[in-house]
Coordinates of C-alpha atoms and ligand atoms in Angstrom, one line a residue:
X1 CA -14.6 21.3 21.8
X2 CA -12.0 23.1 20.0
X3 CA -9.7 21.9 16.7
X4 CA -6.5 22.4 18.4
X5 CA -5.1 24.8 15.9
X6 CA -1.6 26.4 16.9
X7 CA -0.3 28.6 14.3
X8 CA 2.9 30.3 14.1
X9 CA 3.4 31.7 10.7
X10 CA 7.2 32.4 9.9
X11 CA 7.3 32.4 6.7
X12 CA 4.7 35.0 6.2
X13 CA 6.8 37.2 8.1
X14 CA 9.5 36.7 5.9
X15 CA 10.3 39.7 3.3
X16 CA 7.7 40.4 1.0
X17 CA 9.5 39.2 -2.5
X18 CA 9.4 35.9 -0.8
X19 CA 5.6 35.4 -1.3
X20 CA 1.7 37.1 -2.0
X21 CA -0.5 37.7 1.0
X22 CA -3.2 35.9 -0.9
X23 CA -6.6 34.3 0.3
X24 CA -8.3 31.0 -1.3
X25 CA -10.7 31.7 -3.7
X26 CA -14.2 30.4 -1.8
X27 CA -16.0 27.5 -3.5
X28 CA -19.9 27.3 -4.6
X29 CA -20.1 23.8 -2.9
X30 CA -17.5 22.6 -0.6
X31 CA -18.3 18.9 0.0
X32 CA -15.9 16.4 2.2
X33 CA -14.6 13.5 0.4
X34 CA -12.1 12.1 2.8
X35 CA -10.1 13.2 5.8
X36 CA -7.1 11.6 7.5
X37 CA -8.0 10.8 11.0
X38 CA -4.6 9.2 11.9
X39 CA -3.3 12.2 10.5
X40 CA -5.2 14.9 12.4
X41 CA -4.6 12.9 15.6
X42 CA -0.6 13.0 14.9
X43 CA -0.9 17.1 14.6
X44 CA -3.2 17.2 17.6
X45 CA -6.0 18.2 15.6
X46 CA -9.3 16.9 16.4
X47 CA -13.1 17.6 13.9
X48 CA -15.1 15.4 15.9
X49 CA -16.5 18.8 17.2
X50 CA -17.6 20.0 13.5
X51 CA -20.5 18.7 11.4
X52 CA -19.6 17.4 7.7
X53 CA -20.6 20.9 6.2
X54 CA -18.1 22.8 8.7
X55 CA -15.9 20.4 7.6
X56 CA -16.0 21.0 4.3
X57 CA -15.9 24.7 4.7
X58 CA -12.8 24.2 6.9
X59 CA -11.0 22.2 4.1
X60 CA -12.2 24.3 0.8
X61 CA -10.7 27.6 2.4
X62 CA -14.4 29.0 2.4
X63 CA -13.6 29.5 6.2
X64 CA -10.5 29.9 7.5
X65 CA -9.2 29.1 11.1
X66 CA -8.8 32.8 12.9
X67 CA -5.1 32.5 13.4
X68 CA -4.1 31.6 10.0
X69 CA -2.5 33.7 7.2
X70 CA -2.7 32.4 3.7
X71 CA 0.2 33.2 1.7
X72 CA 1.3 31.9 -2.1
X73 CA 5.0 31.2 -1.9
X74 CA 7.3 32.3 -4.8
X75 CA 9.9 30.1 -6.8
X76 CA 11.2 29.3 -9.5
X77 CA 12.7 26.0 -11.0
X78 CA 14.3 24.1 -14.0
X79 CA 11.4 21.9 -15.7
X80 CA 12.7 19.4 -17.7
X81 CA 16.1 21.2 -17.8
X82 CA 14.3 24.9 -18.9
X83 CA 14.3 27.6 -16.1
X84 CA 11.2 29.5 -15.4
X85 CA 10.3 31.5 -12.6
X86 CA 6.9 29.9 -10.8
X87 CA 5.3 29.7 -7.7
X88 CA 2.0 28.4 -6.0
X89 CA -0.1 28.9 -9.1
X90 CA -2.8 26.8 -7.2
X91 CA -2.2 26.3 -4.0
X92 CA -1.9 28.5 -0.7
X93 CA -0.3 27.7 2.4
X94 CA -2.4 28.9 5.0
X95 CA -0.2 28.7 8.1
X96 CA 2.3 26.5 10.0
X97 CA 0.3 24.5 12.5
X98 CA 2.6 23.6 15.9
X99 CA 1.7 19.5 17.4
X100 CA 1.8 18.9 21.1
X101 CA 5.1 17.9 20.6
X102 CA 6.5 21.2 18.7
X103 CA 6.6 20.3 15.4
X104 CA 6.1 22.5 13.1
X105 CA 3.8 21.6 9.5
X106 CA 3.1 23.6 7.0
X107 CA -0.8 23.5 6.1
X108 CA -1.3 23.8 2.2
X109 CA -4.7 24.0 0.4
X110 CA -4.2 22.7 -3.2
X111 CA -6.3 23.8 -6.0
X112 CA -7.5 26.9 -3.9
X113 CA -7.6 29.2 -7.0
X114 CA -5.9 32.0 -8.6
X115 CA -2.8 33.5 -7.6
X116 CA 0.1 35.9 -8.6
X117 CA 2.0 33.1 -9.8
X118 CA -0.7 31.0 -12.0
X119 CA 0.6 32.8 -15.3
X120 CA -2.7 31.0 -17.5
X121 CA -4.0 28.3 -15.5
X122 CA -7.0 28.1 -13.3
X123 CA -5.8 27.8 -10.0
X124 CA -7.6 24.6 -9.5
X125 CA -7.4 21.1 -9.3
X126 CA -9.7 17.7 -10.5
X127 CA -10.9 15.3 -8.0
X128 CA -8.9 12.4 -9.4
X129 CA -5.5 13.7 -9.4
X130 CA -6.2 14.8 -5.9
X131 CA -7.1 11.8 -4.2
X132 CA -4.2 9.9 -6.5
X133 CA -2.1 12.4 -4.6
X134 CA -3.7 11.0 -1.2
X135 CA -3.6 7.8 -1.9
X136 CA 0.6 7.4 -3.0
X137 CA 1.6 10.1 -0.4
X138 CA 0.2 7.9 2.0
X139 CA 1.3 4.9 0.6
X140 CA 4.4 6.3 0.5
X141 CA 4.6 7.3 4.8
X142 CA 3.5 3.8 5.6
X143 CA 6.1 2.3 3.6
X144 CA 8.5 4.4 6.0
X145 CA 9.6 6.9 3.3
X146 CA 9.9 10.7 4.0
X147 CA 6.9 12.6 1.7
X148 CA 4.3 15.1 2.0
X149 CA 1.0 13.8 3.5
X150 CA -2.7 14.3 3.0
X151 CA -5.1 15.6 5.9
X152 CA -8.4 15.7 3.4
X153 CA -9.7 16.0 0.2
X154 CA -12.8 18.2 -0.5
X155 CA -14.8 18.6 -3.9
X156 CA -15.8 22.1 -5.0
X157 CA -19.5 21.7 -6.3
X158 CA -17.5 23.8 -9.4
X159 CA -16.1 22.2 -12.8
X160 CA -12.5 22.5 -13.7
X161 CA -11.9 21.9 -17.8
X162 CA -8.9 20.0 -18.5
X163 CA -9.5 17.8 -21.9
X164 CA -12.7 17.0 -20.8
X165 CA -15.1 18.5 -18.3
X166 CA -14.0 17.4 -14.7
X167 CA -14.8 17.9 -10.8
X168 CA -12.6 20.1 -9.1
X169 CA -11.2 19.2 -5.7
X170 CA -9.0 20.6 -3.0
X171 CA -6.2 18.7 -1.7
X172 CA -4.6 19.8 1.9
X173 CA -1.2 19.0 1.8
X174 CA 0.6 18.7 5.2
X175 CA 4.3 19.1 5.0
X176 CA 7.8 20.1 7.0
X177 CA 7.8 22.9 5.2
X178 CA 7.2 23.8 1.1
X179 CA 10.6 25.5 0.5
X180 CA 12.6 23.9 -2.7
X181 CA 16.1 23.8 -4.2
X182 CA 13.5 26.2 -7.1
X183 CA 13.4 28.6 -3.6
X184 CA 17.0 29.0 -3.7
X185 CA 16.6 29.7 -7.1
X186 CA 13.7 32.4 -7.0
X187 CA 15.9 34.6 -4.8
X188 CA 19.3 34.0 -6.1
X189 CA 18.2 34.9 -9.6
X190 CA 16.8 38.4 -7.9
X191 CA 20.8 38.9 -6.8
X192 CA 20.3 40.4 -3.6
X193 CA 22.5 38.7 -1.4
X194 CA 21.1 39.8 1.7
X195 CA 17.7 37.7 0.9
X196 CA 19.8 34.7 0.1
X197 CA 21.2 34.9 3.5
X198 CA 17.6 35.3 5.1
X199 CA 16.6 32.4 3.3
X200 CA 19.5 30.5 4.0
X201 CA 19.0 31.2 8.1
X202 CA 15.8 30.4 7.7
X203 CA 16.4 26.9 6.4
X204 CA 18.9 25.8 8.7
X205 CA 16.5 27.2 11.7
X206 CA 14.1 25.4 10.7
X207 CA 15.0 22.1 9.5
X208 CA 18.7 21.9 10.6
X209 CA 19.5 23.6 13.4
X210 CA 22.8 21.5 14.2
X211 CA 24.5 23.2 11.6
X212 CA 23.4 27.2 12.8
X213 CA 27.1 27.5 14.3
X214 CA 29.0 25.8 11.4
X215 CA 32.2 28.0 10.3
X216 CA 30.6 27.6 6.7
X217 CA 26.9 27.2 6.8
X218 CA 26.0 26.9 3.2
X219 CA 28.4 24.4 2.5
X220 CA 27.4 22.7 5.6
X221 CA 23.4 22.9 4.0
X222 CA 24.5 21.7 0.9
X223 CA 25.9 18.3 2.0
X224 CA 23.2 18.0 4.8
X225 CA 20.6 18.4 1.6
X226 CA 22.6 16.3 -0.4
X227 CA 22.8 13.1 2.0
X228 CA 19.1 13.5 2.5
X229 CA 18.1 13.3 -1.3
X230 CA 20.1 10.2 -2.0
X231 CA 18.5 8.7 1.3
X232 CA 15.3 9.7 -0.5
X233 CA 15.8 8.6 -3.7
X234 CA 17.6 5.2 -2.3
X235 CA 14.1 4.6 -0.7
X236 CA 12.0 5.1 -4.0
X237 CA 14.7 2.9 -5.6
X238 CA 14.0 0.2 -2.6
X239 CA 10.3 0.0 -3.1
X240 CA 9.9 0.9 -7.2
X241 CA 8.7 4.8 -7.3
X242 CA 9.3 6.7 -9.7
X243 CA 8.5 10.1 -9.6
X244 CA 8.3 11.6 -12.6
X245 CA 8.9 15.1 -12.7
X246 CA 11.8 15.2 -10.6
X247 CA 12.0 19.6 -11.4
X248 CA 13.9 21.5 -9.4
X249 CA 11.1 23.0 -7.8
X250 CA 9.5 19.2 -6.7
X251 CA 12.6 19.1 -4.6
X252 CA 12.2 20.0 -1.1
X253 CA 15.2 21.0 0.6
X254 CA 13.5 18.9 4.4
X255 CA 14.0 15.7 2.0
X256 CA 10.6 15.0 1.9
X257 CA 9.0 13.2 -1.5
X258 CA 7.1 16.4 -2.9
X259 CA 4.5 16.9 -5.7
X260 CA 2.3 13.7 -6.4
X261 CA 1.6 14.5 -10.0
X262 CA 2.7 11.8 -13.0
X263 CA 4.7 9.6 -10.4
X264 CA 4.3 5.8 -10.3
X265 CA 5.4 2.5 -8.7
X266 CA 7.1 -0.2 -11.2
X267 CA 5.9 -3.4 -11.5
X268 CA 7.7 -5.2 -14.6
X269 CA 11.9 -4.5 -13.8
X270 CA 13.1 -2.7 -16.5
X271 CA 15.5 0.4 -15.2
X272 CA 14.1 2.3 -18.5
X273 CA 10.9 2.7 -17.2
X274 CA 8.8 6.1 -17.5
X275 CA 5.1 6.0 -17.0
X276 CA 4.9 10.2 -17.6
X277 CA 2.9 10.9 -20.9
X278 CA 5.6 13.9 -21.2
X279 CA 8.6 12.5 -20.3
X280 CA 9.6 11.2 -23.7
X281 CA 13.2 11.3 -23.4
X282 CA 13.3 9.1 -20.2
X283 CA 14.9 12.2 -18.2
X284 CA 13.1 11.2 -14.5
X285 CA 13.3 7.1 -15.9
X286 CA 13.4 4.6 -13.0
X287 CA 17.1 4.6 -13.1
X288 CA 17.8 8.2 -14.0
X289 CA 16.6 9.7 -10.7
X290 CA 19.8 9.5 -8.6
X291 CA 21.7 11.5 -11.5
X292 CA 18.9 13.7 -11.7
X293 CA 18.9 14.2 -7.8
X294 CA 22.9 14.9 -8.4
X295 CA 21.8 17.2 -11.3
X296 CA 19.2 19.5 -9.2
X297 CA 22.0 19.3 -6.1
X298 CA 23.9 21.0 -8.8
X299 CA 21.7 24.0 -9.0
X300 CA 20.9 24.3 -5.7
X301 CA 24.9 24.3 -5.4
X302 CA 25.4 27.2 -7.8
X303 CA 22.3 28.7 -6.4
X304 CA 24.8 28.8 -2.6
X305 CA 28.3 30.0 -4.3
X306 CA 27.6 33.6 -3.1
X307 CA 27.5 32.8 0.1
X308 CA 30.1 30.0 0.5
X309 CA 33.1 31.9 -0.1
X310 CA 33.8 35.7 -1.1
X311 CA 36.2 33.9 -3.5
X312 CA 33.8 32.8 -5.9
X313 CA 36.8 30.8 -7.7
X314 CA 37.1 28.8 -3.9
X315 CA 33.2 29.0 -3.7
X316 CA 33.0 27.4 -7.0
X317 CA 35.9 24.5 -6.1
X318 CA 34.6 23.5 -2.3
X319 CA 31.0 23.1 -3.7
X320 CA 32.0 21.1 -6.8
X321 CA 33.9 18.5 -4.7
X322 CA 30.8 17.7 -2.6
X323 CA 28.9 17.6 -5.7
X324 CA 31.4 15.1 -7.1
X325 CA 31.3 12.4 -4.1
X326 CA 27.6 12.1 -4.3
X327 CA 28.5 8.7 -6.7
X328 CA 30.3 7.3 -3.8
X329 CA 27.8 8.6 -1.1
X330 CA 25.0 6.9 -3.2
X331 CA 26.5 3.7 -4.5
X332 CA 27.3 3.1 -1.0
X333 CA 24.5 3.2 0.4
X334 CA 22.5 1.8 -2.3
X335 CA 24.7 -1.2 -2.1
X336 CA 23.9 -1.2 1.6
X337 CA 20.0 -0.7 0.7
X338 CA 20.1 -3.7 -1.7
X339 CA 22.1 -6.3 0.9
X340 CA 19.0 -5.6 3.3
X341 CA 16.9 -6.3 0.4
X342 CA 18.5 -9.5 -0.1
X343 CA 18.7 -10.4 3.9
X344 CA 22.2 -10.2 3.3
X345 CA 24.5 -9.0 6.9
X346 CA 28.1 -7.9 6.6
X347 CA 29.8 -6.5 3.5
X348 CA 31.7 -9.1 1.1
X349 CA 33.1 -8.0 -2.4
X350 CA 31.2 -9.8 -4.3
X351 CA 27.9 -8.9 -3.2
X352 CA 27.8 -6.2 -5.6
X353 CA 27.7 -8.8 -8.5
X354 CA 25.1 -11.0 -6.5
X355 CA 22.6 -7.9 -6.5
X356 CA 23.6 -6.5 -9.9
X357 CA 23.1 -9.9 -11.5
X358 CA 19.1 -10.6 -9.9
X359 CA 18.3 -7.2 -11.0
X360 CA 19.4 -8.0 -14.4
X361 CA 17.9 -11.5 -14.5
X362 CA 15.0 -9.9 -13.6
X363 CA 15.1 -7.2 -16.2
X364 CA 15.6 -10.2 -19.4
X365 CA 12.7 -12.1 -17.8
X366 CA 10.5 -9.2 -17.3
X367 CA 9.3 -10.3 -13.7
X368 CA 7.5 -8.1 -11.5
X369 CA 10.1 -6.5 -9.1
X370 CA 8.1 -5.8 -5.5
X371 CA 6.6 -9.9 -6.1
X372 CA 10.1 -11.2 -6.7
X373 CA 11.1 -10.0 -3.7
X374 CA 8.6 -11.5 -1.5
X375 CA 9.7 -14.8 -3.4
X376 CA 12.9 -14.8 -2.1
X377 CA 10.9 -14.2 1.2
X378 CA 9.1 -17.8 0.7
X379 CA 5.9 -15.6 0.4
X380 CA 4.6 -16.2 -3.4
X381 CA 1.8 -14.2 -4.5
X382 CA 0.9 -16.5 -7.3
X383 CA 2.4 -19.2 -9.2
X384 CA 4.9 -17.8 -11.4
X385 CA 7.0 -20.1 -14.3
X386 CA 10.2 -17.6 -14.2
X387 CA 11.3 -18.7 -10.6
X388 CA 11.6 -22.1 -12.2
X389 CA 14.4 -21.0 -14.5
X390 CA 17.5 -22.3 -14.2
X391 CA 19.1 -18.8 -14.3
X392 CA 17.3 -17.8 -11.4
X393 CA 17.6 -21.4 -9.5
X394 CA 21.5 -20.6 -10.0
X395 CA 21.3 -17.5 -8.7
X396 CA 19.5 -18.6 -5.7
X397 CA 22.5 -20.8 -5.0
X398 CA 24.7 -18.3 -4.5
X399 CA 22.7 -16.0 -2.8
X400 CA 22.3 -19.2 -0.3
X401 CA 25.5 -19.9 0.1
X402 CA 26.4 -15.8 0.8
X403 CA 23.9 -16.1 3.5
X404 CA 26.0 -18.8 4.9
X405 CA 28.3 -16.1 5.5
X406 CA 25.9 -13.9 7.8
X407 CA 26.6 -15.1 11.2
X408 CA 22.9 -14.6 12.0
X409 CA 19.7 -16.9 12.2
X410 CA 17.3 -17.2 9.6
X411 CA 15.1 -15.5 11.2
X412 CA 16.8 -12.5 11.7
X413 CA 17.8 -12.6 8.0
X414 CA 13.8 -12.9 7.3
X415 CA 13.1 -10.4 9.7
X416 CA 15.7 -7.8 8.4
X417 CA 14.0 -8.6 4.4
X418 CA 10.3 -8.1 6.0
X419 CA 10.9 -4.5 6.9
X420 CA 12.2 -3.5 3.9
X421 CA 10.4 -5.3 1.4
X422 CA 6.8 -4.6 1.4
X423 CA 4.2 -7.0 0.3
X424 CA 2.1 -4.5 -1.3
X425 CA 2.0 -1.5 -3.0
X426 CA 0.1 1.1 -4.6
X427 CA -0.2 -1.1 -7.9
X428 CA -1.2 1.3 -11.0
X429 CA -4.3 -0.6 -11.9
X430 CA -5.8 -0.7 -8.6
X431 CA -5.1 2.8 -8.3
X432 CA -6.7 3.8 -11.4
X433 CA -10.0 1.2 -10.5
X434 CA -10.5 3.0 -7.1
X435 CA -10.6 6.9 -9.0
X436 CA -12.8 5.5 -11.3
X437 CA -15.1 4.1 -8.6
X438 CA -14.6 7.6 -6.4
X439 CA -15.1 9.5 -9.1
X440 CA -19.0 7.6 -9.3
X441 CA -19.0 8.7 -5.4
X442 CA -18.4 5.0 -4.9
X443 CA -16.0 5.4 -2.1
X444 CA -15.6 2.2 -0.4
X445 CA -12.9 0.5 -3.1
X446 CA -10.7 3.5 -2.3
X447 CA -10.9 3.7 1.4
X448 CA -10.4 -0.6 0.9
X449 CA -7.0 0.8 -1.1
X450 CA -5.9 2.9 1.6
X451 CA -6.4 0.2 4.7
X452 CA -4.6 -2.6 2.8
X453 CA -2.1 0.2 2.2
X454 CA -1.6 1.8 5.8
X455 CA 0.4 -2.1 6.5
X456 CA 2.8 -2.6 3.2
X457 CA 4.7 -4.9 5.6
X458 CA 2.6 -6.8 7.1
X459 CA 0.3 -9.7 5.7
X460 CA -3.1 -9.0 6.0
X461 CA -6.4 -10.9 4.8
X462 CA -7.7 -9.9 1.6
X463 CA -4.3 -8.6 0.3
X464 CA -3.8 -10.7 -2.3
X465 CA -6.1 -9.2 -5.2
X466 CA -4.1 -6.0 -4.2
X467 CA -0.6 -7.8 -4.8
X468 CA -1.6 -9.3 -8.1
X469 CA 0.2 -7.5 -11.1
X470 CA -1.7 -6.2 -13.9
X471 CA -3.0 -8.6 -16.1
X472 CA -3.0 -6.8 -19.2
X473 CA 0.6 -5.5 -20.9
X474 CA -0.5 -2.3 -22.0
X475 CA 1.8 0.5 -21.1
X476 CA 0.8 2.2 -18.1
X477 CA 0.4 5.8 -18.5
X478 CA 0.4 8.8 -16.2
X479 CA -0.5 12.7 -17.0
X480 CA 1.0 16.1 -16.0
X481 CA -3.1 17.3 -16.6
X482 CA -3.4 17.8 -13.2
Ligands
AMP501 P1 3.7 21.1 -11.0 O1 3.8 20.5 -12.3 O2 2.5 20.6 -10.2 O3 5.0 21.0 -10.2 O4 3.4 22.6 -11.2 C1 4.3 23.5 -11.9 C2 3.9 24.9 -11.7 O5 2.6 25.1 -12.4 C3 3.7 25.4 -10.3 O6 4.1 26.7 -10.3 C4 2.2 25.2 -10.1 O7 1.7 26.1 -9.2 C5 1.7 25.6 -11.5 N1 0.4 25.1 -11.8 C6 0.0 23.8 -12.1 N2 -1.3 23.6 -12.3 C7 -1.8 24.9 -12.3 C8 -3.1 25.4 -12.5 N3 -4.2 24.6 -12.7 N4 -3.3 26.7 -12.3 C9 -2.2 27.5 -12.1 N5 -1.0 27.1 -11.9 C10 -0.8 25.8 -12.0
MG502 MG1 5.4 21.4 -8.3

């Protein structure tokens, strides 16, 4: 029986400043952790044929399918508002598999060693970081939001040394494609305009091929890439995420979520809220990331103004407008985003000041965000004193009577609040309990994790110790030492 690999590797054949022909570094001791059957059936992919150790060969990079071509792709990107010029410094992408169905994903092995671009780090990864990257990127699909996903996770048998002594892993990272605004940026800062343009053809080919015969492609890109980052970043508003290193090179220009690293879901609403160990000026805070998502749009925008006009001055003005509306473009449909939240039909005036004032009940009365939600959904996840308050109880009279005004049943209005408001969701401490436990080679807690989390929106037995905030108020904490 074979695998089912179909690879068709474009964007190794693209010019050779766009990448390194590069190979994975092999591993002393490849051994499987986990692999994503659902996943592997969606790509027409199927290991039932392999044994566990030809599994783990597959996924370490020690052997690599026949028909694949391992590259490192070059870019560069502003980190924390600093430009540097990057790249995979750990990762290799080792084709672009084809599905049944066409689709095109690109295959990436992460933490698969040294490469042109790893200026003084290893090349590798830790085990924990990798399967946190499994577990929130497919967290993150389930609860219907555009992201990466993750096909398997393999430990090396080799140490990595971070602060301490740790096991290194391999993370395969399945993706529409890896190409970032920080892509744009690599080639635009080499000045050749004629690269800019291949890049720019390739993007459109392959991720928006409605716009090949626009009279101005670029500008035509930029608001396509625009409307689907603040669909993006609406969704990560809807459901809590926060990021967390929201550089220019973690944005992918297919609109996907990209680069699980110091990211984290809110519980406690408070807009402030960073959970990143480095992020001490609140830069990619909760409420920060649609400005931030403006702010990259910005670079990828100046990164365009070659090719939007051969008046740069006219360049410069058409691309600024678009950048301008993305407040209006967002607000609206955050706005819009909220009132299904809130089970709310139609448009009225005032439902901005319905929304705006729960949110900032919720912030004074420090209440978990994702379990007030499924309050208002009659679905109580324990007892809590807050809903009690009359603030609140006043609150829920008005948001009564504007449901009056819906011209739909209850049940529709439930129905409409069920699909966007999800029961569970990775919560940090359960999270950080199930690395611990895989990290003893006790895997059953995390492969619990992911079941409970393949249905956020559906009520399932045993979800309730998995919808319980923490108990303890210490501040959560995430790390870049990946
Ligand atoms: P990230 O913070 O994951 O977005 O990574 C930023 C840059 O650092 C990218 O170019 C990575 O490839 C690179 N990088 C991160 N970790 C390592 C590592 N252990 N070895 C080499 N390069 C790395
Ligand atoms: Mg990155």
């Amino acid at each position: 029986m074979t695998i089912g690999w179909c690879f068709d590797n474009t964007y190794s054949r693209l010019p050779e400043a766009f990448k390194e022909n590069i190979n994975p570094v092999p591993v002393k001791k490849p051994e499987l952790i986990i692999l994503n059957k659902d996943l592997a059936q969606r790509l027409n992919l199927n290991f039932s044929g392999l044994n566990n150790k030809e599994i783990s060969e597959l996924f370490s990079g020690n052997s690599l399918p026949p028909e694949s071509n391992s590259i490192a792709q070059a870019y560069a990107g502003h980190q924390f508002g600093h430009f540097t010029m990057l790249g995979d410094g750990r990762a290799v992408l080792i084709g672009e598999h084809l599905s049944k169905k066409r689709d095109r994903y690109d295959i990436q092995f992460k933490g698969s060693g040294k490469t042109a671009f790893s200026r003084n780090g290893d090349g590798r990864a830790a085990l924990g970081p990798m399967l946190r990257e499994y577990i929130i990127s497919e967290a993150m699909y389930s609860l219907g939001i555009p992201t990466t996903r993750s096909l398997a996770v393999v430990k090396t048998g080799e140490e990595v040394v971070r602060e301490t002594p740790l096991k290194g892993a391999i993370l395969t990272r399945v993706a529409l494609s890896h190409i970032r605004v920080g892509t744009f940026q690599y080639i635009a800062a080499r000045q050749k305009k004629d690269e800019l343009e291949i890049l720019l053809n390739y993007v459109i080919e392959r991720h928006y091929p409605n716009i090949k015969k626009s009279k101005n492609k670029s500008i035509d890109l930029l608001e396509t890439v625009m409307e689907k980052q603040i669909d993006l970043v609406i969704n990560w508003m809807r459901v809590g995420f926060i990021h967390g290193v929201m550089n220019t090179d973690n944005m992918s220009l297919s609109g996907e979520t990209i680069d699980y690293g110091p990211c984290a879901f809110m519980d406690i609403y408070d807009p402030k809220t960073v959970f990143s160990s480095i992020d001490q000026m609140g830069r990619y805070a909760y409420c920060n990331q649609p400005v931030i998502a403006k702010w990259n749009l910005s670079r990828f925008a100046e990164c365009l103004v070659p090719l939007i006009d051969k008046d740069q001055d006219k360049a410069i003005k058409l691309a600024t407008e678009l950048i301008n509306s993305f407040e209006k473009r967002y607000e609206e449909k955050w706005l819009n985003m909220m009132r299904d939240k809130l089970g709310l039909f139609g448009i009225e005036q005032k439902d901005k000041f319905l929304i705006l004032d729960l949110l900032t009940w919720m912030h004074q009365k420090k209440v978990d965000y994702t379990n007030t939600f499924c309050h208002l959904m009659n679905f109580d996840i324990q007892k809590n004193e807050n809903f009690n308050d009359n603030d609140f109880k006043n609150w829920k009279k008005r948001w009564q009577e504007r449901l009056k005004t819906n011209n739909n049943t209850t049940e529709k209005c439930i129905e409409l609040m069920r699909r966007v408001n999800p029961l569970v969701i990775p919560r940090n401490h359960k999270v950080e309990e199930v690395l611990n436990e895989a990290n003893k080679d006790n895997l059953e807690p995390i492969n619990q994790l992911l079941q409970i989390l393949k249905n956020p929106y559906i009520y399932q037995k045993n979800i309730n110790e998995y919808q319980v905030p923490p108990v303890s108020n210490k501040k959560y904490q995430t790390f870049c030492g990946t």
